Amino acid sequence: MISAPATPTPAPLELPWQQADAHLGSWLNTPCLPTPLPAAHWVGRNDTLRQALGLPTDFWQHPQALEALSGNLVLVGSAPHASVYSGHQFGVWAGQLGDGRALSLGELQTPMGVQDIQLKGAGPTPYSRRGDGRAVLRSSIREFLASEAMHGLGVATTRALCVTGSPGRVQREEIETAAVVTRVAPSFVRFGHFEHFASNGEHEALRALADHVIAHHMPQLQALSGPERYVGLLQEVTHRTAKLMAQWQAYGFCHGVMNTDNMSILGLTLDYGPFQFLDGFDPGHICNHSDHQGRYAYARQPQVAYWNLFCLGQALMPLIDEQAPALAALESYKTTFPQALDQRMRAKLGLTDEHEQDRSLINSLLQAMHQDRVDYTVFWRRLSHAVAESHHAQHAFEPVRDLFLHREVFDAWLDTYVARLDNANQAGANNRHATGLQMLTTNPKFILRNHLGELAIRQAKSGDFAMVQDLLTVLHTPYDEHPSFESWAGLAPEWAASIEISCSS
Ligand code: AMP
Ligand code: MG
C-alpha cells in the first residue's frame, strides 16, 4: 500500500511582538480571548500596509494569518486583551464603556514604530455590556476603506490591515454576516480612558496612563515634571485635535459620532461608524441618522472637539491642580484651529501668502456652494484644473461655473478670486499653471463617497470583493488621475441621498 505523502505543517507565523508594558496593569487591560469566526475568508487585504509594517511577503498566504486575524488562533507572543474606558456620549456622561468588540492582540515592532494591532468584531469582552462583540460585513468594509482613504488624503487616522468575513450570522435590524477588521495604530488610547480613571477617583492609574502616553508618544514632554507635564499633555492633545479638525473640515469629512470615547489621545481619526464625506456642500449636514439633534453635524465638529477637549481637561485636573494653566492650554485651540483651517483652505485655493481678506473670500465661496449644494470634492478638483489651464484657455473656468445654479454669484466670486490669485503669486497669470498643478496635490479627485462604499458592500455581500480591493487602490492615491476609474470621481447619483447610515454596525 502506498501512503499519501504527509502535508507539511507550515512553520508557525512568528511576528515581533513587544513584551507587554508592565506599566499598564490589570487596572487598564483585561486578558480576553477572541471568539472563533466560522469558515473565515479574506474580504480585503491591504498589501501596502502589510509591507509598511514589515510583515513577510507571503504573509497573506500563511494559513495562520487568516486564522489569527479572524480570531480563530492566538499567535505565539500575542497576548489578547480589552481595555476599560468611559465617556460622554451625545453630551451626556455614559459611565463605563470599554472595548466592547475590540481586542488588542498586542504591540508589534515595525518599521513604522511600535504598533498596536486590534481586531474589531472578534466577539464579546468583559466590556461588551449587552452587545454581541461582533461587527457586520458592511460596517467593517466601511471602516477598512475609510481608514485607508483618510490615510491616502494625508489625514491622521488609525489604519486598517484587512477585513475577514464569515457566513456566521449577526442580528442587527436584520440578520447580517459577521466580519472582523484588523486595525493598526501607535495607540488606541481615547479621551474616555482618562475620564474613566478620573471619574473613579483612581488618580494613580490616571497618572500612570498619562505617563505612558507621554513616554511612548510625546517624548518632548518627558523632561517636564509635576503639573507642567500634564498641562503639556493637554496642550499637545489640543494642538493635535485642532489640526485634525482643520483636516476634516477641509476634506468635507463628517465623523458622525464624536463622543469622547471616540476621540484619540494622539489626534487620530478613530472609530469609523456612520461617517460620510460630503457630496453637495451643506454645513448643517448630519451623516448619522441616529443623531436627531444634529449635535455632530459637519459644521459643528470643530466646536464639539473643543467641548471634548474640556472633558479631557477636566479628567486631567487631579494631575494639574490649578485651573488657569489647564484653561490656557485649552484656549490655544481658539487660535490653532482657525489658523490651521485657513492654511488648508488657502492651499485649496492655491494661495501662497496670507491676506486679511482671505476669510471673506473663503466664506463667500462656501456660502455660494451651500446655496447651490455644489459638490464639495468635484468643485475643488475642477477649480484646480481650471487654474492650471487658465493661462491659455479663455473658458477654463466654465466647468466650475457649470456647478452653480446662481452663475452671477459664482462670476462675482471668481473675479475677486482671480485677482487675489494673481496678486498672491506675483508673476501673475504665467504662474497659474504651476499653481493649478500644486492645487491638484491638495484637492483630491477621489473620496470614499457613501454610494461607492455601498456598491462595494453590495458586491461583497454576493461574494465579489473586487470593488473593495479596487477602491482601496484608488483611495490610497486619491490625487492621481486613475483614468480607468473615472466614474468614481463623478457626482453622487440621486439614489445616494437615500442611503441611511445609523450607529448600528
Ligand atoms: P461606538 O460609538 O460604536 O464607538 O461604540 C460605543 C461603545 O459600545 C463602545 O464601548 C463599543 O465597544 C460598544 N459596542 C458597540 N457595538 C458593540 C457590540 N456589537 N458589542 C459589544 N459592544 C459594542
Ligand atoms: Mg467607539
XYZ file of C-alpha atoms and ligand atoms in Angstrom:
529
model
C 0.000 0.000 0.000
C 1.206 3.483 -0.847
C 0.505 6.001 1.834
C -0.375 9.571 0.882
C 2.504 11.976 1.344
C 2.142 13.887 4.580
C 1.142 17.547 4.070
C 3.958 19.598 5.505
C 2.811 21.560 8.544
C 3.602 25.214 7.914
C 6.020 26.839 10.301
C 4.121 28.925 12.852
C 3.707 32.581 11.930
C 6.252 34.350 14.084
C 5.878 38.092 14.440
C 7.969 40.533 16.504
C 5.552 41.100 19.390
C 6.651 43.512 22.109
C 6.699 42.459 25.727
C 3.599 43.889 27.404
C 4.336 47.202 29.135
C 4.445 46.392 32.845
C 3.254 49.949 33.437
C -0.166 49.111 32.008
C -1.519 46.651 34.514
C -4.796 44.898 35.023
C -6.342 48.257 36.006
C -6.373 49.080 32.276
C -6.231 45.854 30.314
C -8.101 42.608 30.853
C -6.827 39.462 29.123
C -9.550 38.173 26.858
C -9.567 35.597 24.082
C -11.187 36.203 20.701
C -14.249 34.131 19.807
C -13.693 31.983 16.689
C -15.254 33.148 13.440
C -16.620 30.167 11.475
C -15.313 29.471 7.930
C -13.364 32.717 7.731
C -12.306 34.126 4.358
C -10.493 37.244 3.176
C -12.631 40.228 2.196
C -9.980 42.914 1.798
C -6.222 42.898 2.170
C -4.068 45.996 2.397
C -0.745 44.961 0.936
C 0.661 48.491 1.127
C 0.253 48.446 4.902
C 1.454 44.842 5.115
C 4.675 45.983 3.503
C 4.977 49.142 5.614
C 4.600 47.024 8.751
C 7.450 44.806 7.581
C 5.257 41.692 7.534
C 6.585 38.842 5.343
C 5.874 38.930 1.591
C 3.920 35.681 1.796
C 2.007 36.857 4.871
C -1.447 36.586 3.245
C -0.724 33.039 2.101
C 0.221 31.847 5.555
C -2.773 29.849 6.843
C -2.219 31.214 10.337
C -2.615 34.815 9.111
C -6.255 34.314 8.103
C -6.989 32.375 11.285
C -5.203 34.784 13.634
C -6.839 37.855 12.092
C -10.270 36.261 12.296
C -9.912 35.379 15.970
C -9.558 31.629 15.426
C -5.987 31.344 16.631
C -3.733 33.241 19.019
C -0.226 33.575 17.610
C 2.754 32.809 19.796
C 3.764 36.002 21.606
C 0.398 37.711 21.191
C -1.498 38.450 24.425
C -5.070 39.491 23.535
C -6.721 41.967 25.870
C -9.526 44.511 26.043
C -9.266 47.836 27.868
C -11.659 49.769 30.045
C -12.742 53.336 29.335
C -15.733 55.593 29.938
C -17.015 58.650 28.153
C -19.553 61.280 27.260
C -21.960 60.158 24.545
C -24.015 62.828 22.796
C -23.043 65.288 25.505
C -24.162 63.076 28.399
C -21.948 61.170 30.842
C -22.342 57.488 29.883
C -20.209 55.897 32.611
C -18.137 52.803 31.892
C -17.895 51.608 28.281
C -14.651 49.902 27.263
C -13.553 47.808 24.295
C -16.851 46.006 23.766
C -15.828 44.452 20.499
C -12.223 45.424 20.011
C -9.384 43.213 21.186
C -5.757 44.229 21.128
C -3.597 41.320 20.046
C -0.538 43.116 21.373
C 2.070 45.506 20.080
C 4.302 44.757 17.114
C 7.732 46.198 16.458
C 7.562 47.503 12.908
C 9.416 49.863 10.572
C 6.548 52.293 11.364
C 7.439 52.110 15.047
C 5.591 50.090 17.655
C 2.013 49.476 16.530
C -0.958 48.133 18.447
C -2.819 45.500 16.425
C -6.540 45.301 17.146
C -9.282 43.002 15.984
C -12.670 44.695 15.808
C -15.619 42.304 15.912
C -13.848 39.270 17.369
C -16.522 38.518 19.958
C -17.532 39.606 23.437
C -15.166 41.066 26.005
C -15.716 41.921 29.678
C -16.882 45.338 28.392
C -19.461 44.190 25.858
C -22.399 45.086 28.114
C -25.462 43.926 26.155
C -23.598 43.800 22.819
C -22.528 40.665 20.974
C -18.954 41.827 20.391
C -19.406 41.368 16.673
C -19.214 43.678 13.656
C -21.103 43.182 10.404
C -19.609 42.984 6.918
C -20.952 46.362 5.743
C -19.550 48.386 8.663
C -16.244 46.511 8.546
C -15.771 47.318 4.852
C -16.625 50.946 5.571
C -14.058 51.157 8.375
C -11.405 49.385 6.288
C -11.833 51.685 3.284
C -12.339 54.886 5.272
C -9.187 54.399 7.354
C -7.137 53.954 4.228
C -8.913 56.731 2.295
C -8.110 59.152 5.110
C -4.511 57.989 5.138
C -4.356 58.437 1.362
C -5.596 62.007 1.761
C -2.941 62.658 4.395
C -5.327 62.853 7.368
C -4.178 61.465 10.719
C -6.011 58.185 11.272
C -5.879 54.671 12.615
C -5.056 52.258 9.788
C -6.656 49.012 8.621
C -4.686 45.950 7.547
C -7.513 43.686 6.406
C -11.097 42.529 6.729
C -12.099 38.921 7.067
C -15.650 37.708 6.614
C -17.698 34.698 7.607
C -21.089 33.137 6.978
C -21.638 33.457 10.764
C -24.886 35.313 11.419
C -25.249 38.539 13.364
C -28.550 40.100 14.389
C -28.901 43.820 13.688
C -32.078 45.432 12.234
C -31.943 42.367 10.040
C -29.743 39.272 10.011
C -26.316 40.052 8.579
C -22.986 38.261 8.373
C -20.023 38.756 10.685
C -16.673 40.291 9.790
C -13.505 41.344 11.587
C -11.338 44.379 10.774
C -7.707 44.399 11.812
C -6.903 47.936 12.917
C -3.431 49.317 13.421
C -2.346 52.409 15.376
C 0.533 53.511 17.592
C -2.102 53.679 20.335
C -5.854 53.333 20.665
C -5.973 55.347 23.904
C -9.021 57.620 23.991
C -10.074 60.725 25.939
C -12.512 58.306 27.584
C -9.663 56.312 29.149
C -8.661 59.385 31.153
C -12.254 60.213 32.004
C -12.665 56.689 33.337
C -9.908 56.837 35.938
C -10.696 60.438 36.868
C -14.361 59.698 37.479
C -13.488 56.676 39.642
C -11.003 58.730 41.638
C -8.194 56.352 40.587
C -5.553 59.055 40.402
C -2.510 56.806 40.371
C -3.904 54.905 37.388
C -4.675 58.236 35.737
C -1.088 59.354 36.252
C 0.320 56.039 35.024
C -1.758 56.277 31.859
C -0.698 59.868 31.214
C 2.948 58.941 31.843
C 2.619 56.012 29.471
C 1.239 58.192 26.666
C 4.000 60.766 27.251
C 6.779 58.176 27.394
C 5.716 56.414 24.227
C 4.195 59.135 22.079
C 5.237 62.584 23.323
C 8.916 62.300 24.227
C 9.287 66.087 24.129
C 7.317 66.221 27.401
C 9.481 63.658 29.187
C 11.759 66.264 30.746
C 8.836 68.068 32.398
C 7.699 67.157 35.875
C 4.770 67.864 38.170
C 1.649 69.589 36.879
C 3.579 71.095 33.933
C 3.980 67.666 32.458
C 0.212 67.087 32.307
C -0.536 70.617 31.140
C 1.930 69.790 28.382
C -0.069 66.666 27.564
C -3.331 68.635 27.405
C -1.646 71.273 25.253
C -0.292 68.643 22.855
C -3.641 66.850 22.508
C -5.362 70.223 21.995
C -2.883 71.054 19.252
C -3.245 67.702 17.500
C -7.034 67.761 17.746
C -7.200 71.292 16.310
C -5.054 70.198 13.367
C -7.223 67.138 12.852
C -10.426 69.196 12.825
C -8.920 71.518 10.210
C -8.233 68.451 8.074
C -11.726 67.014 8.499
C -13.354 70.322 7.606
C -11.081 70.920 4.611
C -11.814 67.500 3.103
C -15.529 67.585 3.923
C -15.293 64.647 6.324
C -18.110 64.142 8.802
C -17.333 61.670 11.626
C -20.873 61.194 12.887
C -20.214 60.058 16.494
C -17.755 62.415 18.157
C -18.301 61.033 21.639
C -15.324 61.414 23.978
C -14.742 57.651 23.838
C -14.164 58.008 20.083
C -11.538 60.749 20.459
C -7.935 59.619 20.098
C -5.328 60.944 22.532
C -2.930 61.040 19.544
C -5.264 63.177 17.434
C -6.060 60.334 15.035
C -9.410 59.805 13.348
C -10.804 56.872 15.320
C -13.833 54.561 15.231
C -15.415 54.857 11.808
C -19.137 54.316 12.070
C -21.792 56.429 10.365
C -19.143 58.785 8.841
C -19.616 60.459 5.484
C -17.639 62.598 3.088
C -19.863 65.454 1.944
C -21.348 65.256 -1.521
C -23.161 68.580 -2.054
C -21.828 71.233 0.336
C -24.116 71.703 3.326
C -22.627 72.866 6.634
C -25.642 71.512 8.531
C -25.224 68.031 7.083
C -25.885 65.230 9.611
C -24.467 61.905 8.466
C -25.616 59.807 11.441
C -29.309 59.051 11.182
C -29.408 58.374 14.933
C -28.194 61.963 15.631
C -31.621 63.594 15.770
C -30.403 66.888 17.247
C -27.579 67.296 14.738
C -25.043 67.509 17.550
C -22.396 66.078 15.221
C -23.373 67.953 12.053
C -20.438 68.787 9.762
C -20.097 72.452 10.752
C -20.341 71.672 14.477
C -17.377 69.287 14.559
C -14.707 71.846 15.499
C -16.864 73.118 18.383
C -17.626 69.587 19.558
C -13.920 68.719 19.524
C -13.337 71.746 21.758
C -16.072 70.560 24.127
C -14.485 67.104 24.175
C -11.100 68.635 24.975
C -12.716 70.280 28.015
C -13.810 66.818 29.167
C -10.223 65.671 28.805
C -9.001 68.767 30.652
C -11.466 68.079 33.447
C -10.245 64.484 33.658
C -6.605 65.627 33.907
C -7.315 68.140 36.705
C -6.257 65.794 39.522
C -2.775 65.849 37.938
C -2.771 69.557 37.107
C -4.243 71.030 40.329
C -4.675 74.624 39.186
C -7.299 75.652 36.672
C -5.506 78.540 34.995
C -2.801 76.575 33.120
C -5.320 73.951 32.015
C -7.618 76.644 30.671
C -4.701 78.320 28.905
C -3.802 75.020 27.216
C -7.387 74.564 26.058
C -7.651 78.197 24.999
C -4.896 77.633 22.422
C -7.477 75.720 20.368
C -9.177 79.016 19.562
C -6.131 80.170 17.609
C -4.650 76.874 16.420
C -7.844 75.624 14.807
C -8.774 78.702 12.723
C -5.163 79.186 11.677
C -4.857 75.557 10.611
C -8.164 75.698 8.760
C -7.284 78.936 6.951
C -3.951 77.461 5.958
C -5.691 74.412 4.482
C -8.320 76.477 2.686
C -5.653 78.799 1.245
C -3.803 75.770 -0.059
C -7.014 74.504 -1.654
C -7.339 77.882 -3.365
C -3.706 77.898 -4.469
C -2.846 80.968 -2.386
C 0.753 81.030 -1.327
C 0.608 84.003 1.038
C -1.826 85.366 3.611
C -4.163 88.300 3.171
C -6.678 89.651 5.668
C -9.460 89.403 3.084
C -8.964 85.650 2.663
C -11.513 84.646 5.304
C -14.203 86.610 3.493
C -13.117 85.145 0.137
C -13.461 81.645 1.622
C -16.754 82.422 3.385
C -18.393 83.886 0.315
C -17.351 80.833 -1.692
C -18.749 78.423 0.895
C -21.978 80.408 1.043
C -22.374 80.183 -2.726
C -21.599 76.453 -2.635
C -24.108 75.936 0.155
C -26.827 77.861 -1.684
C -26.494 75.577 -4.719
C -25.381 72.424 -2.837
C -22.320 72.317 -5.084
C -20.413 69.053 -4.854
C -17.571 69.772 -2.455
C -14.918 67.499 -3.960
C -15.763 67.991 -7.633
C -15.677 71.761 -7.126
C -12.122 71.851 -5.784
C -10.825 69.421 -8.370
C -12.373 71.353 -11.238
C -11.100 74.633 -9.814
C -7.565 73.194 -9.682
C -7.734 72.087 -13.330
C -9.234 75.426 -14.332
C -6.469 77.406 -12.662
C -3.858 75.178 -14.324
C -5.366 75.777 -17.782
C -6.480 79.380 -17.386
C -3.249 80.940 -18.655
C -4.052 79.846 -22.197
C -7.711 78.744 -22.276
C -10.227 81.566 -22.035
C -13.060 79.358 -20.924
C -11.098 77.333 -18.427
C -13.471 78.175 -15.562
C -16.628 77.073 -17.429
C -16.693 73.551 -15.899
C -16.521 75.110 -12.429
C -19.200 77.676 -13.271
C -21.432 74.851 -14.532
C -21.652 73.501 -10.981
C -23.569 76.593 -9.837
C -27.212 77.480 -10.416
C -26.597 81.089 -9.424
C -23.988 81.811 -12.085
C -23.818 85.526 -11.302
C -22.826 84.758 -7.700
C -20.033 82.490 -8.911
C -18.879 85.035 -11.521
C -18.599 87.763 -8.905
C -16.617 85.460 -6.623
C -14.372 84.340 -9.495
C -13.381 87.922 -10.336
C -12.230 88.539 -6.780
C -10.509 85.168 -6.620
C -8.572 85.514 -9.861
C -7.376 88.972 -8.882
C -6.262 87.655 -5.483
C -4.588 84.630 -7.072
C -2.505 86.656 -9.498
C -1.607 89.093 -6.805
C -0.568 86.286 -4.443
C 1.511 84.503 -6.964
C 3.240 87.687 -8.081
C 4.294 86.552 -11.517
C 0.580 86.733 -12.372
C -1.178 84.684 -15.000
C 2.034 82.978 -16.144
C 2.267 81.327 -12.799
C -1.247 79.930 -12.851
C -0.244 76.686 -14.487
C 2.148 75.791 -11.683
C -0.383 76.942 -9.083
C -3.097 74.726 -10.582
C -0.785 71.721 -10.582
C 0.020 72.395 -6.952
C -3.718 72.589 -6.156
C -4.180 69.138 -7.691
C -1.948 67.753 -4.938
C -4.196 69.171 -2.255
C -7.671 68.763 -3.779
C -8.328 65.029 -4.244
C -10.038 63.506 -7.242
C -11.340 60.549 -5.221
C -13.021 60.354 -1.840
C -14.917 57.459 -0.286
C -18.401 58.617 -1.173
C -21.241 56.821 0.581
C -22.548 55.365 -2.645
C -19.136 53.939 -3.613
C -18.885 52.202 -0.265
C -22.445 50.990 -0.713
C -21.718 49.500 -4.157
C -18.614 47.746 -2.857
C -20.650 46.376 0.075
C -23.438 45.071 -2.184
C -20.897 43.245 -4.327
C -19.095 41.889 -1.287
C -22.378 40.561 0.098
C -22.675 38.493 -3.061
C -19.131 37.198 -2.644
C -17.338 39.535 -5.050
C -14.610 41.529 -3.313
C -13.017 43.117 -6.391
C -14.509 46.556 -5.815
C -13.319 46.641 -2.206
C -9.813 45.971 -3.444
C -10.016 48.444 -6.367
C -11.390 51.199 -4.131
C -8.531 50.569 -1.727
C -6.013 51.044 -4.540
C -7.615 54.234 -5.849
C -8.184 55.752 -2.402
C -4.570 55.146 -1.414
C -3.528 57.679 -4.080
C -6.599 59.936 -4.382
C -4.726 62.826 -6.004
C -3.729 60.688 -9.006
C -5.920 60.563 -12.097
C -6.653 56.790 -12.278
C -8.333 57.194 -15.706
C -9.855 53.697 -15.648
C -11.862 54.639 -12.537
C -13.192 57.936 -13.900
C -16.785 57.158 -12.930
C -15.802 57.026 -9.250
C -14.767 60.669 -9.436
C -18.150 61.879 -10.635
C -21.082 63.405 -8.801
C -23.042 61.142 -6.487
C -26.057 59.534 -8.184
C -29.511 60.532 -6.954
C -30.002 57.310 -5.022
C -27.005 58.204 -2.831
C -29.231 60.620 -0.905
C -31.412 57.730 0.234
C -28.563 55.803 1.878
C -29.212 55.830 5.617
C -26.291 55.189 7.902
C -27.014 54.798 11.595
C -24.878 53.810 14.582
C -25.852 50.167 14.026
C -22.751 48.324 12.974
P -19.205 53.266 19.216
O -19.987 54.526 19.451
O -19.640 52.439 18.060
O -17.742 53.560 19.143
O -19.455 52.284 20.488
C -19.730 52.725 21.787
C -19.479 51.619 22.789
O -20.323 50.498 22.526
C -18.071 51.085 22.800
O -17.731 50.808 24.129
C -18.161 49.814 21.975
O -17.178 48.903 22.325
C -19.552 49.317 22.347
N -20.161 48.486 21.297
C -20.665 48.888 20.108
N -21.150 47.853 19.407
C -20.961 46.742 20.167
C -21.255 45.354 20.007
N -21.847 44.875 18.923
N -20.898 44.524 21.007
C -20.309 44.966 22.117
N -20.022 46.257 22.339
C -20.328 47.143 21.373
Mg -16.242 53.742 19.785
